[in-house]
Short mmCIF file of C-alpha atoms in Angstrom, two decimals:
data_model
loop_
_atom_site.label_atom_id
_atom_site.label_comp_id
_atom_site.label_asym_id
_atom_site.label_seq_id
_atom_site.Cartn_x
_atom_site.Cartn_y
_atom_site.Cartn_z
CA UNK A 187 116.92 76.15 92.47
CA UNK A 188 119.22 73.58 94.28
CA UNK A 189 122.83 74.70 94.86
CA UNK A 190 125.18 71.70 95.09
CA UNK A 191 125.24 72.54 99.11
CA UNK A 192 121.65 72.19 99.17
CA UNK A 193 121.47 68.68 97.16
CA UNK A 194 124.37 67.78 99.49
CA UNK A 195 122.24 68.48 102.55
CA UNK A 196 119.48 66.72 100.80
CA UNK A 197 121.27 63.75 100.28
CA UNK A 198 123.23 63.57 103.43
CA UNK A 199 119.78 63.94 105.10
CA UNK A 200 117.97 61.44 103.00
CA UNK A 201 121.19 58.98 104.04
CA UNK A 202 120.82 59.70 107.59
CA UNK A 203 116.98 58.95 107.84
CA UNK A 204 118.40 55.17 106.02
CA UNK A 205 120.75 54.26 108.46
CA UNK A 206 118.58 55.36 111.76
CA UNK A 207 115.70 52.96 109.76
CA UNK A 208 118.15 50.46 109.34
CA UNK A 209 119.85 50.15 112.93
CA UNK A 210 116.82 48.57 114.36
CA UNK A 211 115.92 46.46 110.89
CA UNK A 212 119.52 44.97 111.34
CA UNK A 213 118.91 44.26 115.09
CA UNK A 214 115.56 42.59 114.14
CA UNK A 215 117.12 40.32 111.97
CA UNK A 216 119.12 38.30 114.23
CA UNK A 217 118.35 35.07 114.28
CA UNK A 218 118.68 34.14 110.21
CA UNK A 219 119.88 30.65 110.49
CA UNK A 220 119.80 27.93 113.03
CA UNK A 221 121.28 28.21 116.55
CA UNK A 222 123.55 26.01 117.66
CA UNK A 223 123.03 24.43 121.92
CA UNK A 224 126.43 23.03 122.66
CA UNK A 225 126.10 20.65 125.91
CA UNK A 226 129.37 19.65 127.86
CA UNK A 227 127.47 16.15 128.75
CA UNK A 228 126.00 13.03 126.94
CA UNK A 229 122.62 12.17 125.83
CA UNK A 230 120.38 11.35 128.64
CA UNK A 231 122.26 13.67 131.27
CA UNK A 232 119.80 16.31 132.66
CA UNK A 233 122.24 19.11 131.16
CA UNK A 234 120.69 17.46 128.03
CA UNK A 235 117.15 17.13 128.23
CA UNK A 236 117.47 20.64 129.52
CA UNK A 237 118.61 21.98 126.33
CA UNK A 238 116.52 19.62 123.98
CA UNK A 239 113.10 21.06 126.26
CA UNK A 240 114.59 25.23 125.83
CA UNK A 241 116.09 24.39 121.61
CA UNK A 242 112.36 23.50 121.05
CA UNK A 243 110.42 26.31 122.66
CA UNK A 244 113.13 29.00 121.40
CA UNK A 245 113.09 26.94 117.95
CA UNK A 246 108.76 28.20 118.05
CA UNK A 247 109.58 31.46 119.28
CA UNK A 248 112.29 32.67 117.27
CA UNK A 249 111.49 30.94 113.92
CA UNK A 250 114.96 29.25 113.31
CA UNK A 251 116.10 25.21 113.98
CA UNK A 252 117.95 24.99 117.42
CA UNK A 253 120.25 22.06 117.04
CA UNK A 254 121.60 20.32 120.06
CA UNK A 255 125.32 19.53 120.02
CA UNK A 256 126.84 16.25 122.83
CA UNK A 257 130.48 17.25 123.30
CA UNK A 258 131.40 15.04 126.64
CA UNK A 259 134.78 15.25 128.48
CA UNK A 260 137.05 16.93 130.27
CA UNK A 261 133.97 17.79 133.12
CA UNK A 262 132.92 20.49 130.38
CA UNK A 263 136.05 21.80 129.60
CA UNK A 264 136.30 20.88 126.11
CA UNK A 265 132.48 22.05 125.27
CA UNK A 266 133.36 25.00 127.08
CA UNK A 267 136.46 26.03 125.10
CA UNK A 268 134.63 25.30 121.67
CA UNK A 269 131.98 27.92 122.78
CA UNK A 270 134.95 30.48 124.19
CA UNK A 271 136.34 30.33 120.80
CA UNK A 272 133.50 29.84 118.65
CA UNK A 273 132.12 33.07 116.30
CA UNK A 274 130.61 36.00 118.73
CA UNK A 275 127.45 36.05 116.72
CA UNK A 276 124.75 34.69 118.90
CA UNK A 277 124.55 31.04 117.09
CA UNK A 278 126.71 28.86 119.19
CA UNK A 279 125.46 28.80 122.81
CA UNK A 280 126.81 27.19 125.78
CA UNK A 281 123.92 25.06 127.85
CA UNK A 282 125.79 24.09 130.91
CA UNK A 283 126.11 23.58 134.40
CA UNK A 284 127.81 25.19 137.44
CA UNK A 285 130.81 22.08 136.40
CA UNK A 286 132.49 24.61 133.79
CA UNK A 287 131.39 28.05 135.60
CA UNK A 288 131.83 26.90 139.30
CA UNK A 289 133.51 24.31 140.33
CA UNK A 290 136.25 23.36 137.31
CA UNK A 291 137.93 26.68 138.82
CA UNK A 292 138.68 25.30 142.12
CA UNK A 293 139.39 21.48 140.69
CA UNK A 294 141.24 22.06 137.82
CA UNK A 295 144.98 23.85 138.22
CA UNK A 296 144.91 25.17 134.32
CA UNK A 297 141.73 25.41 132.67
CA UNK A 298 141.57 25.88 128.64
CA UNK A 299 138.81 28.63 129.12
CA UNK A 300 138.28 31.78 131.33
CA UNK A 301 134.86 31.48 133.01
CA UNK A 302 134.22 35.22 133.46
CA UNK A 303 136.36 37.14 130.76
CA UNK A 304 135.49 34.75 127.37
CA UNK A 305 131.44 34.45 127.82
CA UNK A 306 128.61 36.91 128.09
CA UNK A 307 125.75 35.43 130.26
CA UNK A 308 122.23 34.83 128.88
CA UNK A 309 120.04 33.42 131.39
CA UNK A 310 119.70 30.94 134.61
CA UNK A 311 118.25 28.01 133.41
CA UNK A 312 117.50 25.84 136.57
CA UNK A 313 118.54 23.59 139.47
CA UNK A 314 118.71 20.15 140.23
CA UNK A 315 119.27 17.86 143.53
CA UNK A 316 121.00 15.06 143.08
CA UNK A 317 119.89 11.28 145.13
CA UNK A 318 122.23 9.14 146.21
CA UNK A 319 122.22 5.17 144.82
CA UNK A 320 124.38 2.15 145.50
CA UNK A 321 124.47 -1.19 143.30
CA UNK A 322 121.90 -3.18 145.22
CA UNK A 323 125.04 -5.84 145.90
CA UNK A 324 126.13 -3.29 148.58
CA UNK A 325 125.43 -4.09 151.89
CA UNK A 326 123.41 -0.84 153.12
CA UNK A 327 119.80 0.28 152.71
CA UNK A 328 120.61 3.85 154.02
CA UNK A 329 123.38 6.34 154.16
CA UNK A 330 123.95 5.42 157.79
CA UNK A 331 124.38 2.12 157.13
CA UNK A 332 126.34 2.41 153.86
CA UNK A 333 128.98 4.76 156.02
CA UNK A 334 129.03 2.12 158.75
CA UNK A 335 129.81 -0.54 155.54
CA UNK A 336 132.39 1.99 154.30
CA UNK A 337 134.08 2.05 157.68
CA UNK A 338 134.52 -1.16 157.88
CA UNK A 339 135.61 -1.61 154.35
CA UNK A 340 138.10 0.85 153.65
CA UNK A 341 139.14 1.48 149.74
CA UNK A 342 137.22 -0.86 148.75
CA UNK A 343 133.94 1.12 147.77
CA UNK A 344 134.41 3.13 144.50
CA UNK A 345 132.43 5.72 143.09
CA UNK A 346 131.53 6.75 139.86
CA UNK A 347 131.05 10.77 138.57
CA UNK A 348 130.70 12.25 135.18
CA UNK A 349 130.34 16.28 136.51
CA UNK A 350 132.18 18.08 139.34
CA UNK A 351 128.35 18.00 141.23
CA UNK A 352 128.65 13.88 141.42
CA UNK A 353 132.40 13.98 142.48
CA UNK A 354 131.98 16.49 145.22
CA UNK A 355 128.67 15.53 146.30
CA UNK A 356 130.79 11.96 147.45
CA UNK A 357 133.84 14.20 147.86
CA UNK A 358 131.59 15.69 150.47
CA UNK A 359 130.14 12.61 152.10
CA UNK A 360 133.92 10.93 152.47
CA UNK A 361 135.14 14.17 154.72
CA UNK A 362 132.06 14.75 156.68
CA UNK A 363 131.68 10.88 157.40
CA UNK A 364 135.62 10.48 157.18
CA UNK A 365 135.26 7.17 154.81
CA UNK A 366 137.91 6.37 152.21
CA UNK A 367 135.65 5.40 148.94
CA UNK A 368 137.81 5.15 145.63
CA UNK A 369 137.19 8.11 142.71
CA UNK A 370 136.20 6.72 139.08
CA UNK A 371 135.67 9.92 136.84
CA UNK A 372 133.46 9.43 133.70
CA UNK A 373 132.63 11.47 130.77
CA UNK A 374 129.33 11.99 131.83
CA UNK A 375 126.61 10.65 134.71
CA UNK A 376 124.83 8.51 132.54
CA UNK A 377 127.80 6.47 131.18
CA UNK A 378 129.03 5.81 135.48
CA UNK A 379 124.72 4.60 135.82
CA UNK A 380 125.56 2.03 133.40
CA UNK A 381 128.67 0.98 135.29
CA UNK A 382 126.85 1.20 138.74
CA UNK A 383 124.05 -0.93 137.10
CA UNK A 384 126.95 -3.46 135.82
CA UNK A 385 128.52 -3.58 139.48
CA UNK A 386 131.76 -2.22 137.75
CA UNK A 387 131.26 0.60 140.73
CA UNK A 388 129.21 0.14 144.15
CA UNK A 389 127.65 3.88 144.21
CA UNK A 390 126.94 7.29 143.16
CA UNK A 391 125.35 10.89 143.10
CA UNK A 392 123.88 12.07 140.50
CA UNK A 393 121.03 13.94 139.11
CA UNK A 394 117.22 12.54 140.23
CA UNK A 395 116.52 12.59 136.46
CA UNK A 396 119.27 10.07 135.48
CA UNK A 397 119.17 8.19 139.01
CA UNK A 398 115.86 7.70 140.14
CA UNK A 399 114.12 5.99 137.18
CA UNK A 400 116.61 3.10 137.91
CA UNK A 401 115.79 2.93 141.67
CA UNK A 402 112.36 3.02 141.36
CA UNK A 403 112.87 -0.35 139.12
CA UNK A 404 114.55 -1.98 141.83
CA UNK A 405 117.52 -2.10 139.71
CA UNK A 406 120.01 0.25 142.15
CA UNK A 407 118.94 1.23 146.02
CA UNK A 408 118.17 4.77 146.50
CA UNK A 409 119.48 6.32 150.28
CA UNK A 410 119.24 9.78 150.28
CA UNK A 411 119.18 13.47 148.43
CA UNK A 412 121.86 15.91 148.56
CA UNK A 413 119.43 19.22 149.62
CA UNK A 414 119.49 20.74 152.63
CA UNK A 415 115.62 19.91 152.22
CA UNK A 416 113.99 16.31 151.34
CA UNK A 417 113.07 17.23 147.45
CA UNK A 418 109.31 17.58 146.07
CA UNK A 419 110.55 14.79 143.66
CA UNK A 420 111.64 12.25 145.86
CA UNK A 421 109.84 12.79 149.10
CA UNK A 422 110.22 9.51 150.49
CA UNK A 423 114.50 10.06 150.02
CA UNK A 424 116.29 11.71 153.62
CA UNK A 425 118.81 14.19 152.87
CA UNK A 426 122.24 13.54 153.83
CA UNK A 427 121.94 16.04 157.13
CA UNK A 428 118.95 13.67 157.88
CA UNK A 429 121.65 11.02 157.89
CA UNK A 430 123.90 12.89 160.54
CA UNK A 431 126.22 14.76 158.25
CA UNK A 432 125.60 18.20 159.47
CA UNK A 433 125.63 21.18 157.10
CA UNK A 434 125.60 19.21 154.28
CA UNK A 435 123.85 20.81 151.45
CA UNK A 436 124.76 20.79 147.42
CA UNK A 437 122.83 21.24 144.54
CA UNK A 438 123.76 21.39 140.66
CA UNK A 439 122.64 24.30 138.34
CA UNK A 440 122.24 24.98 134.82
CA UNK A 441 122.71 28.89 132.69
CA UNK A 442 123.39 29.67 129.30
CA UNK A 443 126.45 31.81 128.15
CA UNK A 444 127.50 32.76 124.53
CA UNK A 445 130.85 33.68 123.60
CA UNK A 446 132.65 37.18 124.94
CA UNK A 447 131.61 39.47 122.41
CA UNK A 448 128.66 38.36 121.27
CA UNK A 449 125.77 41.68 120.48
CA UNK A 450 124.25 42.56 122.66
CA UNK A 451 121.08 42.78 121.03
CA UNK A 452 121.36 38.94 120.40
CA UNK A 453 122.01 38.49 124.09
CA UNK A 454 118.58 40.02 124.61
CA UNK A 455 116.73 38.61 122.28
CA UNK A 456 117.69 35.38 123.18
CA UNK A 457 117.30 36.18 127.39
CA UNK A 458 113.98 37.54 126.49
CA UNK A 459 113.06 33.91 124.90
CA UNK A 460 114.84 31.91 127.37
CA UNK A 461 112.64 33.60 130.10
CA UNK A 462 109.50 33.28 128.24
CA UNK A 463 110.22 29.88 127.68
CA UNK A 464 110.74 29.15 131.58
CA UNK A 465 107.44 30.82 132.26
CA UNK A 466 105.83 28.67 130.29
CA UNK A 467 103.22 25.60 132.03
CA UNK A 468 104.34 23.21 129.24
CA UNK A 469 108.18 23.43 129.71
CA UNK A 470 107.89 23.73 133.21
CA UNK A 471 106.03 20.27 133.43
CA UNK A 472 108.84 18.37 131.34
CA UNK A 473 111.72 20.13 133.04
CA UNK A 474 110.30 18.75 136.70
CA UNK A 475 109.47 15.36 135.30
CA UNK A 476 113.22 15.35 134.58
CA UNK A 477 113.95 16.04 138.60
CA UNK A 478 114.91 20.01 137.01
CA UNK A 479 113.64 22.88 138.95
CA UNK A 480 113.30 25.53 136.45
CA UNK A 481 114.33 29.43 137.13
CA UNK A 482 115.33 32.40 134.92
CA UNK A 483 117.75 35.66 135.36
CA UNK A 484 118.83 38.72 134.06
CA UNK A 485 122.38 38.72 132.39
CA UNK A 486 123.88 40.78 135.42
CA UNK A 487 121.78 38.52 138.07
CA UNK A 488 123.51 35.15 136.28
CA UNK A 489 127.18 37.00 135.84
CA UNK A 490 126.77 38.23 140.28
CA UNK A 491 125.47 34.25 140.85
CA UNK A 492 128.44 32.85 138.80
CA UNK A 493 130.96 35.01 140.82
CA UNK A 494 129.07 33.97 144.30
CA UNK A 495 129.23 30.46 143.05
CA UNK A 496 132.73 30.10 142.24
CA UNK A 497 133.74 31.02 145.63
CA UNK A 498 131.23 28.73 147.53
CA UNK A 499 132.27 25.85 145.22
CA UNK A 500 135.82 26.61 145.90
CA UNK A 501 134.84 26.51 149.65
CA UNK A 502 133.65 22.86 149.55
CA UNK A 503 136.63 21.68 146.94
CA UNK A 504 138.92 23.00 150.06
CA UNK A 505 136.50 21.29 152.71
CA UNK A 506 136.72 18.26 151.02
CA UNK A 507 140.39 18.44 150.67
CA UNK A 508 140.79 17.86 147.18
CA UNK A 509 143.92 18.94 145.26
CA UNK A 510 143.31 20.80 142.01
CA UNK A 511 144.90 18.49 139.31
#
C-alpha cells in the first residue's frame, strides 16, 4: 500500500530522473534557428569572405542557415557594439578582426564596447599579411624608391585605410622611414582600392586578398608585404625589413566572439564546429586563395591572445606616434 510519503517519493523521484534527461536534451537543442555572422567590414573585405567560407561549413554541420550580416564603420566599432548588446543566446556572432579587439583600444579615446568584459571568445579564425600597392601614376616601383619619392614630396602622398591593420601598417612605414604621407580613413579596404584605382589616393596596405588581384592586372604596382617573412602568397613581394625598415613586422587576424553571457554550451558547440571547419582540406583551400592563413583556438587560448594583442598593438599605436582620437 502507498502512503502519501511514499507516492511523494515516487513522484519526486520520477521528476528528478525528467529533469537530469532533460539537461542534456535542452543543451542538444541549441542551434533551432539560423545564426546570425555579423562582419564589421564590407563585401569583398577578407573579414568577409572569411565568414561567408566558416557560415557555410557550420551552416552543413550544425543543420541551421548562417546568414552573413555587412555592418561597415566606425573601424568595427559599430558591428562590435550591435554584437555587445545583442541577445546572449548563441545566434548573433561577431566575425572580426584584431581592428575591434586590438588595436581600436589604443586608437580610439572612448570606445562604445568593452573588448574583454561584453564578449565570450569562440575561436581564432586566421591571419592575414597585408602587400603594399601604389596607383601606378606614382613615381616608385619599390618601397625604397616610393620613400625616396615621399621625401622629396612631402604631404603630398595620401593614403587610404578602411581597418586599424591598413592605417598602422602606413602609420608604421611614415615613422620608421620618417615620411609625412596624408591619412584618408574609409569604411572599409575595399571601398579605399576603388579610390586608389581612381587616383583619388596614391597608395595603400591592405589585405593580399583585396590587393593583389588588382596588381597582378597591372592596374596598381605592388612593392612589398608587411611580414617579417616574404609570404607563401606573394613570393615574388620583399617585406618592408627587406626594404631597410628594420623590425618591421604586422600582420592582421581574424576570431569569433559572441556576446558576454552567452551558454556556455553554445560556446562549445559552436568552437567545436569552428575548429572542425578549419581542419577541413576544402575550407582551407578557399581561405588561402583569399591570401587567409587559417588557424583555430580554444576559448581561453583566443581570450590570453586578445590580452597579448592589445598590448603589442598599443605598442606600435605609441611607436607610430598616433594620438587616440
Amino acid at each position: 500500500m502507498h502512503t502519501p510519503f511514499t507516492r511523494r517519493s515516487t513522484l519526486l523521484a520520477g521528476l528528478a530522473l525528467m529533469l537530469a534527461g532533460a539537461a542534456p536534451a535542452a543543451a542538444q537543442t541549441y542551434p533551432t534557428k539560423a545564426i546570425k555572422f555579423i562582419v564589421p567590414f564590407t563585401a569583398g573585405s577578407a573579414t568577409d569572405t572569411l565568414a561567408r567560407v566558416l557560415g557555410q561549413n557550420v551552416s552543413q554541420q550544425l543543420g541551421q542557415p548562417v546568414v552573413v550580416e555587412n555592418v561597415p564603420g566606425a573601424n568595427g566599432q559599430i558591428a562590435a557594439s550591435q554584437v555587445a548588446r545583442a541577445a546572449p543566446d548563441g545566434y548573433t556572432i561577431l566575425i572580426t578582426s584584431n581592428s575591434t579587439h586590438a588595436s581600436n583600444q589604443a586608437l580610439v579615446k572612448k570606445l562604445s564596447y568593452d573588448h574583454v568584459k561584453d564578449f565570450e571568445p569562440i575561436s581564432k579564425l586566421g591571419s592575414i599579411t597585408l602587400a603594399l600597392v601604389v596607383n601606378p601614376s606614382v613615381a616608385a616601383n619599390s618601397t625604397q624608391e616610393l620613400i625616396a619619392y615621399a621625401k622629396a614630396n612631402p604631404g603630398k602622398l595620401s593614403f587610404g585605410a578602411g581597418s586599424t591593420s591598413s592605417r598602422l601598417a602606413v602609420e608604421m612605414l611614415k615613422s620608421s622611414a620618417g615620411v609625412d604621407i596624408l591619412y584618408v580613413p574609409y569604411k572599409s579596404n575595399p571601398q579605399a582600392v576603388s579610390d586608389l584605382l581612381g587616383g583619388q589616393i596614391q597608395l595603400m596596405f591592405a589585405d593580399i586578398s583585396t590587393t593583389l588581384p588588382s596588381a597582378r592586372a597591372g592596374k596598381l604596382k605592388a612593392l612589398g608585404v608587411s611580414s617579417a617573412e616574404r609570404s607563401p602568397l606573394a613570393p615574388e613581394l620583399p617585406t618592408m625589413r627587406e626594404a631597410g625598415l628594420k623590425g618591421y613586422e604586422l600582420t592582421a587576424w581574424f576570431a569569433a566572439f559572441a556576446p558576454a553571457k552567452t551558454p556556455k554550451d553554445a560556446v562549445d558547440i559552436l568552437n567545436k564546429a569552428f575548429v572542425k571547419a578549419m581542419g577541413e582540406k576544402s575550407v582551407q583551400d578557399a581561405l588561402i586563395t583569399a591570401g587567409i592563413e587559417p588557424s583555430s583556438s580554444t576559448p581561453a587560448e583566443l581570450a590570453a591572445f586578445v590580452d597579448a594583442e592589445t598590448k603589442k598593438w598599443a605598442e606600435i599605436v605609441k611607436a607610430a606616434g598616433i594620438e587616440p582620437e
